[in-house]
Short mmCIF file of N, CA and C in Angstrom, two decimals:
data_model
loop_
_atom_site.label_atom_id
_atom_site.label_comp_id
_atom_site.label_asym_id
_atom_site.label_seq_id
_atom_site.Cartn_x
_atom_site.Cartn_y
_atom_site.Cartn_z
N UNK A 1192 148.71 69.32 32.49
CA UNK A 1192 149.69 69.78 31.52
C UNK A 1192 151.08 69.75 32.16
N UNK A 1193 151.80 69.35 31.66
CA UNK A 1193 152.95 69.27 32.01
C UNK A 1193 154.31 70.52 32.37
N UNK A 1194 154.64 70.69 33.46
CA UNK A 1194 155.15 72.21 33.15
C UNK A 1194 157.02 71.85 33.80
N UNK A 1195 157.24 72.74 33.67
CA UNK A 1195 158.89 72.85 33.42
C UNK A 1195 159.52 74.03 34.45
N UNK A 1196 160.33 74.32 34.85
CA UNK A 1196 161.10 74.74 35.86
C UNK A 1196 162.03 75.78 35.49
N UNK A 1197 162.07 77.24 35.41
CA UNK A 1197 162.72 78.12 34.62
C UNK A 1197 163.34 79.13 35.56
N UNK A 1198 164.81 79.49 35.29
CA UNK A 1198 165.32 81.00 36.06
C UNK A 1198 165.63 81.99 35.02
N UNK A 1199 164.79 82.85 35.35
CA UNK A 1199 165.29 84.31 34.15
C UNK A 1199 165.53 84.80 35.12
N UNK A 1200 166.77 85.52 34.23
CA UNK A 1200 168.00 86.59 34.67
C UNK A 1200 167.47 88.03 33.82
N UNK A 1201 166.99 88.73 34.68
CA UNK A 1201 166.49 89.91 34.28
C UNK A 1201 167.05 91.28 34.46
N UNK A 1202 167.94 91.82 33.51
CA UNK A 1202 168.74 93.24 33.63
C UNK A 1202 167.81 94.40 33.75
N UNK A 1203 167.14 95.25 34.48
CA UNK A 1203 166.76 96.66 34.42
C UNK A 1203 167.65 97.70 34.11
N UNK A 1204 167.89 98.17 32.45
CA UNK A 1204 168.70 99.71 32.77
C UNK A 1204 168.14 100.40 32.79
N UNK A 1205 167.17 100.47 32.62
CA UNK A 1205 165.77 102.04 32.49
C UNK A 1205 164.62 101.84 33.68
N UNK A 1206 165.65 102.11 34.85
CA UNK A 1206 163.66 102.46 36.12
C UNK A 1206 162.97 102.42 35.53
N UNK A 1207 162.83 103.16 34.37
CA UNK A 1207 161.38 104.11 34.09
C UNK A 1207 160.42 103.20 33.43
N UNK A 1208 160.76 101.40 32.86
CA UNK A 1208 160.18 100.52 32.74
C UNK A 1208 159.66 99.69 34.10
N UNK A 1209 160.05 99.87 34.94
CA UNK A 1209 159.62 98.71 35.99
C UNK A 1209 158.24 98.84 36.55
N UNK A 1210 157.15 100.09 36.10
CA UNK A 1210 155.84 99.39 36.64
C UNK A 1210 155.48 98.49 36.04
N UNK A 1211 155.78 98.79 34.48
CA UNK A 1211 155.38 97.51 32.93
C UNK A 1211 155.72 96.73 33.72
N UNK A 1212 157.18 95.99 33.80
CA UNK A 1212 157.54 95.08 34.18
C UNK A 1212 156.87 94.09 35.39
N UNK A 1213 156.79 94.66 36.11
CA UNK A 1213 156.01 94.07 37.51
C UNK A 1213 154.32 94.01 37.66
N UNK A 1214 154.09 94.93 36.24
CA UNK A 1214 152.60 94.49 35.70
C UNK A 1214 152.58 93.05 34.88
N UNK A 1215 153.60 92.71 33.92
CA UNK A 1215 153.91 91.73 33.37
C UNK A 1215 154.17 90.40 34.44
N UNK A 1216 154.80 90.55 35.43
CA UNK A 1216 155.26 89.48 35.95
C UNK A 1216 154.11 89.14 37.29
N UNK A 1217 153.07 90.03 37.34
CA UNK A 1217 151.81 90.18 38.24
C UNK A 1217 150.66 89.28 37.77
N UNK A 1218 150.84 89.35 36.40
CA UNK A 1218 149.75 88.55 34.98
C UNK A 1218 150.18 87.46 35.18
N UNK A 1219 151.61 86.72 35.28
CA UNK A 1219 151.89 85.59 35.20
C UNK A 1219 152.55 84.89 36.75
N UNK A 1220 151.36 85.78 38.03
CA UNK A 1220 151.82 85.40 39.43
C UNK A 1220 151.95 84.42 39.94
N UNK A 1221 151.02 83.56 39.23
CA UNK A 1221 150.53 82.19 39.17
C UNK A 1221 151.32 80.85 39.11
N UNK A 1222 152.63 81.31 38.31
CA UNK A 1222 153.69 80.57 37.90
C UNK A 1222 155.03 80.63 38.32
N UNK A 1223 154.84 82.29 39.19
CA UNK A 1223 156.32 82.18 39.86
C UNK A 1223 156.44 81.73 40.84
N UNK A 1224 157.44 81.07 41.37
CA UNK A 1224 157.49 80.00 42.55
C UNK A 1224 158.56 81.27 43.35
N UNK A 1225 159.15 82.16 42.86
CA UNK A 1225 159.98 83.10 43.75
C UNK A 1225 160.65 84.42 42.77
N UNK A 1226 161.26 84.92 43.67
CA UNK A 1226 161.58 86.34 42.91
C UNK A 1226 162.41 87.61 43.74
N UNK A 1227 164.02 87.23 43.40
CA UNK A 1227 164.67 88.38 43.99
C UNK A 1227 165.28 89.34 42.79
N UNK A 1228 164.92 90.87 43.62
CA UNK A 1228 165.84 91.44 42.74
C UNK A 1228 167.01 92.27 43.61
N UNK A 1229 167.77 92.67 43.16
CA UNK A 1229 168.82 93.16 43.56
C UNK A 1229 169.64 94.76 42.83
N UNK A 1230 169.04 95.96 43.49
CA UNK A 1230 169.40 97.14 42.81
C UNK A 1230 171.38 96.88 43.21
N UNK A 1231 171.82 97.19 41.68
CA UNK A 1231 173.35 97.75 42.03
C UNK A 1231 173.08 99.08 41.22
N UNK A 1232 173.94 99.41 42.47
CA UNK A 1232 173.51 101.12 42.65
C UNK A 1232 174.74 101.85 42.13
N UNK A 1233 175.94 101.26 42.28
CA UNK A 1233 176.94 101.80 41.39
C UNK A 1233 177.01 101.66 40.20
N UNK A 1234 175.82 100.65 39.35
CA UNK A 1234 175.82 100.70 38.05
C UNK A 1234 174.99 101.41 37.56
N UNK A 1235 173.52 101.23 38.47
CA UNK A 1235 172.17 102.28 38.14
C UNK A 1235 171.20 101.28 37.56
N UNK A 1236 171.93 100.04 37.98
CA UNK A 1236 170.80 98.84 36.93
C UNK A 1236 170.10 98.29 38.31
N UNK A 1237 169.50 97.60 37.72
CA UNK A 1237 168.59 96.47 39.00
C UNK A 1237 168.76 94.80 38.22
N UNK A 1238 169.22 93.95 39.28
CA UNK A 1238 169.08 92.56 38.82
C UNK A 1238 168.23 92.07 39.02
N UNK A 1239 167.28 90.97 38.39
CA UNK A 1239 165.99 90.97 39.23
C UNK A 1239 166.39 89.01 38.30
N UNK A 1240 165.98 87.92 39.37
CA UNK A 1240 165.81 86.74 38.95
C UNK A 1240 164.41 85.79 39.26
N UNK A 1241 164.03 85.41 38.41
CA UNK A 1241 162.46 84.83 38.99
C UNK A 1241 162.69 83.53 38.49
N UNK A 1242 161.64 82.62 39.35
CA UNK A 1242 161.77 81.33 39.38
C UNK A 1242 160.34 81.23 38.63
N UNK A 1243 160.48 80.43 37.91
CA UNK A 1243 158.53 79.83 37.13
C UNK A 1243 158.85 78.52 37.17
N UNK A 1244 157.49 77.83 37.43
CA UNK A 1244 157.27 76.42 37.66
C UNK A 1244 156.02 76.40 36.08
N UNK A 1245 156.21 76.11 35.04
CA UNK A 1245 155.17 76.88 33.83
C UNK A 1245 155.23 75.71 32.89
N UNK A 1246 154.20 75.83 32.01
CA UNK A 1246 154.35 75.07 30.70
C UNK A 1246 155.25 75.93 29.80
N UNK A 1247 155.95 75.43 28.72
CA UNK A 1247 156.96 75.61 28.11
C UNK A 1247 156.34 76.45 26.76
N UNK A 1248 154.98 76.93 26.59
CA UNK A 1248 154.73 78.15 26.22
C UNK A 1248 154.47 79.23 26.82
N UNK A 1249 154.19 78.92 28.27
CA UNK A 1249 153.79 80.06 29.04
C UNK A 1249 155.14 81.19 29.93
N UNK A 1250 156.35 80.02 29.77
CA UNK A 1250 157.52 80.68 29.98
C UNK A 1250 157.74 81.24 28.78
N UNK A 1251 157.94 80.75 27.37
CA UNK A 1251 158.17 81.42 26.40
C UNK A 1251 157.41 82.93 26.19
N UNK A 1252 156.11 82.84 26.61
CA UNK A 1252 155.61 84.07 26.30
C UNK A 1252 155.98 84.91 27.15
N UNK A 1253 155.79 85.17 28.43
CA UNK A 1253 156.70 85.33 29.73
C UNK A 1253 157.90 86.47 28.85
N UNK A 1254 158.80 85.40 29.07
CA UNK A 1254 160.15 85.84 28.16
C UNK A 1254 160.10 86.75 27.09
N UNK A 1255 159.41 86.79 26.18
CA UNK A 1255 158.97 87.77 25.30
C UNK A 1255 158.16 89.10 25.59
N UNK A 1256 157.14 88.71 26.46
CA UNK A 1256 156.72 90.11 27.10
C UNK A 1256 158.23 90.94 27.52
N UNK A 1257 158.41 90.18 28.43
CA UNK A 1257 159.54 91.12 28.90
C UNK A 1257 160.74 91.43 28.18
N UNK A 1258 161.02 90.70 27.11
CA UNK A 1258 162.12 90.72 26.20
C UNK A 1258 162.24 92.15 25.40
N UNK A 1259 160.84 92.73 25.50
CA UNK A 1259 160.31 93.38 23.96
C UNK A 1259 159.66 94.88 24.86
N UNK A 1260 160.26 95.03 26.23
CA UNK A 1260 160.35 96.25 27.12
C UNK A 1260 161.82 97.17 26.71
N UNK A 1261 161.72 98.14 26.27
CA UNK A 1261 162.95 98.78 25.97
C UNK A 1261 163.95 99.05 27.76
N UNK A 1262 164.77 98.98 27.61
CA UNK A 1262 166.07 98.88 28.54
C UNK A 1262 166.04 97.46 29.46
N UNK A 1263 165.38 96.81 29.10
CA UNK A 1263 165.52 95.23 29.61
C UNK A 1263 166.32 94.41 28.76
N UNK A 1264 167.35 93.51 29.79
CA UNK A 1264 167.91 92.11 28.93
C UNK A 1264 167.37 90.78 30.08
N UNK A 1265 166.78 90.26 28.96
CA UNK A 1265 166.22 88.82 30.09
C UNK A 1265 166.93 87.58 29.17
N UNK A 1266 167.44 86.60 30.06
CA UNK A 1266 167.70 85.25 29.23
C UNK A 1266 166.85 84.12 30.26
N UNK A 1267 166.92 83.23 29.99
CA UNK A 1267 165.91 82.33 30.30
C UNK A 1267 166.33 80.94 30.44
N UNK A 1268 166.96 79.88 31.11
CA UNK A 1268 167.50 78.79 31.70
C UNK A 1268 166.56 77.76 31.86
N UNK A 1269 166.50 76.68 31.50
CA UNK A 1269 165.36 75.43 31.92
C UNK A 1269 166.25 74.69 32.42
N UNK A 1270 165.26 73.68 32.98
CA UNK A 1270 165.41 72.55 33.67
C UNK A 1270 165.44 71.17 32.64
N UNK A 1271 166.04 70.63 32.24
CA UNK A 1271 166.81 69.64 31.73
C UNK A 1271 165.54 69.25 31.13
N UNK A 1272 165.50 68.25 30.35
CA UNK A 1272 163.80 67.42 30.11
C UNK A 1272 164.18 66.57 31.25
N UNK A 1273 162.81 65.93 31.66
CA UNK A 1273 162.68 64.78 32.34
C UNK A 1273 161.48 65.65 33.44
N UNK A 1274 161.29 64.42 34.58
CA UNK A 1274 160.30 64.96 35.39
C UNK A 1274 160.97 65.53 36.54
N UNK A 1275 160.47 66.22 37.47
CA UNK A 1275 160.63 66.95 38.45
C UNK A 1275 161.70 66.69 39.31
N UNK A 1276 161.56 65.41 39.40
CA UNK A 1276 163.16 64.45 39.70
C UNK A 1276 164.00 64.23 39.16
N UNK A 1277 164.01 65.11 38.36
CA UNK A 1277 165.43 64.89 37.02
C UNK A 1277 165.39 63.66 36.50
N UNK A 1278 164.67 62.57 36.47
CA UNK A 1278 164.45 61.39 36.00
C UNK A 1278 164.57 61.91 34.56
#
């Protein structure tokens, strides 16, 4: 199956979601190729960015799990069409 290359940009304003969250992104371990997050502490948020190497429903669902967590904003970036080589 053919899979695709994705960076979500993931806002935490509510701690009090992030076991969900890291239960969600634990289900789909399989597909992340990496994963930093970054607490800013003078805002009280956490940045968190993950890399998926996925088929282009399995990022979509992905995205929606986490979309549909109250105090989360996630957006979601692909990799151009073509193959792995940007061909």
């Amino acid at each position: 199956m053919e899979t695709r290359i994705a960076v979500m940009g993931i806002i935490v304003e509510d701690t009090a979601v992030t076991e969900q969250l890291n239960s969600i992104l634990h289900e789909y371990g399989r597909y992340i190729v990496g994963r930093m997050g970054v607490p800013y502490r003078d805002r009280g948020i956490c940045i968190i960015s993950v890399i998926v190497d996925a088929p282009g429903d399995v990022i979509s669902s992905l995205a929606g799990k986490i979309g549909m967590l109250d105090g989360i904003s996630i957006k979601t970036v692909y990799q151009k069409a073509g193959n792995a080589n940007g061909e």
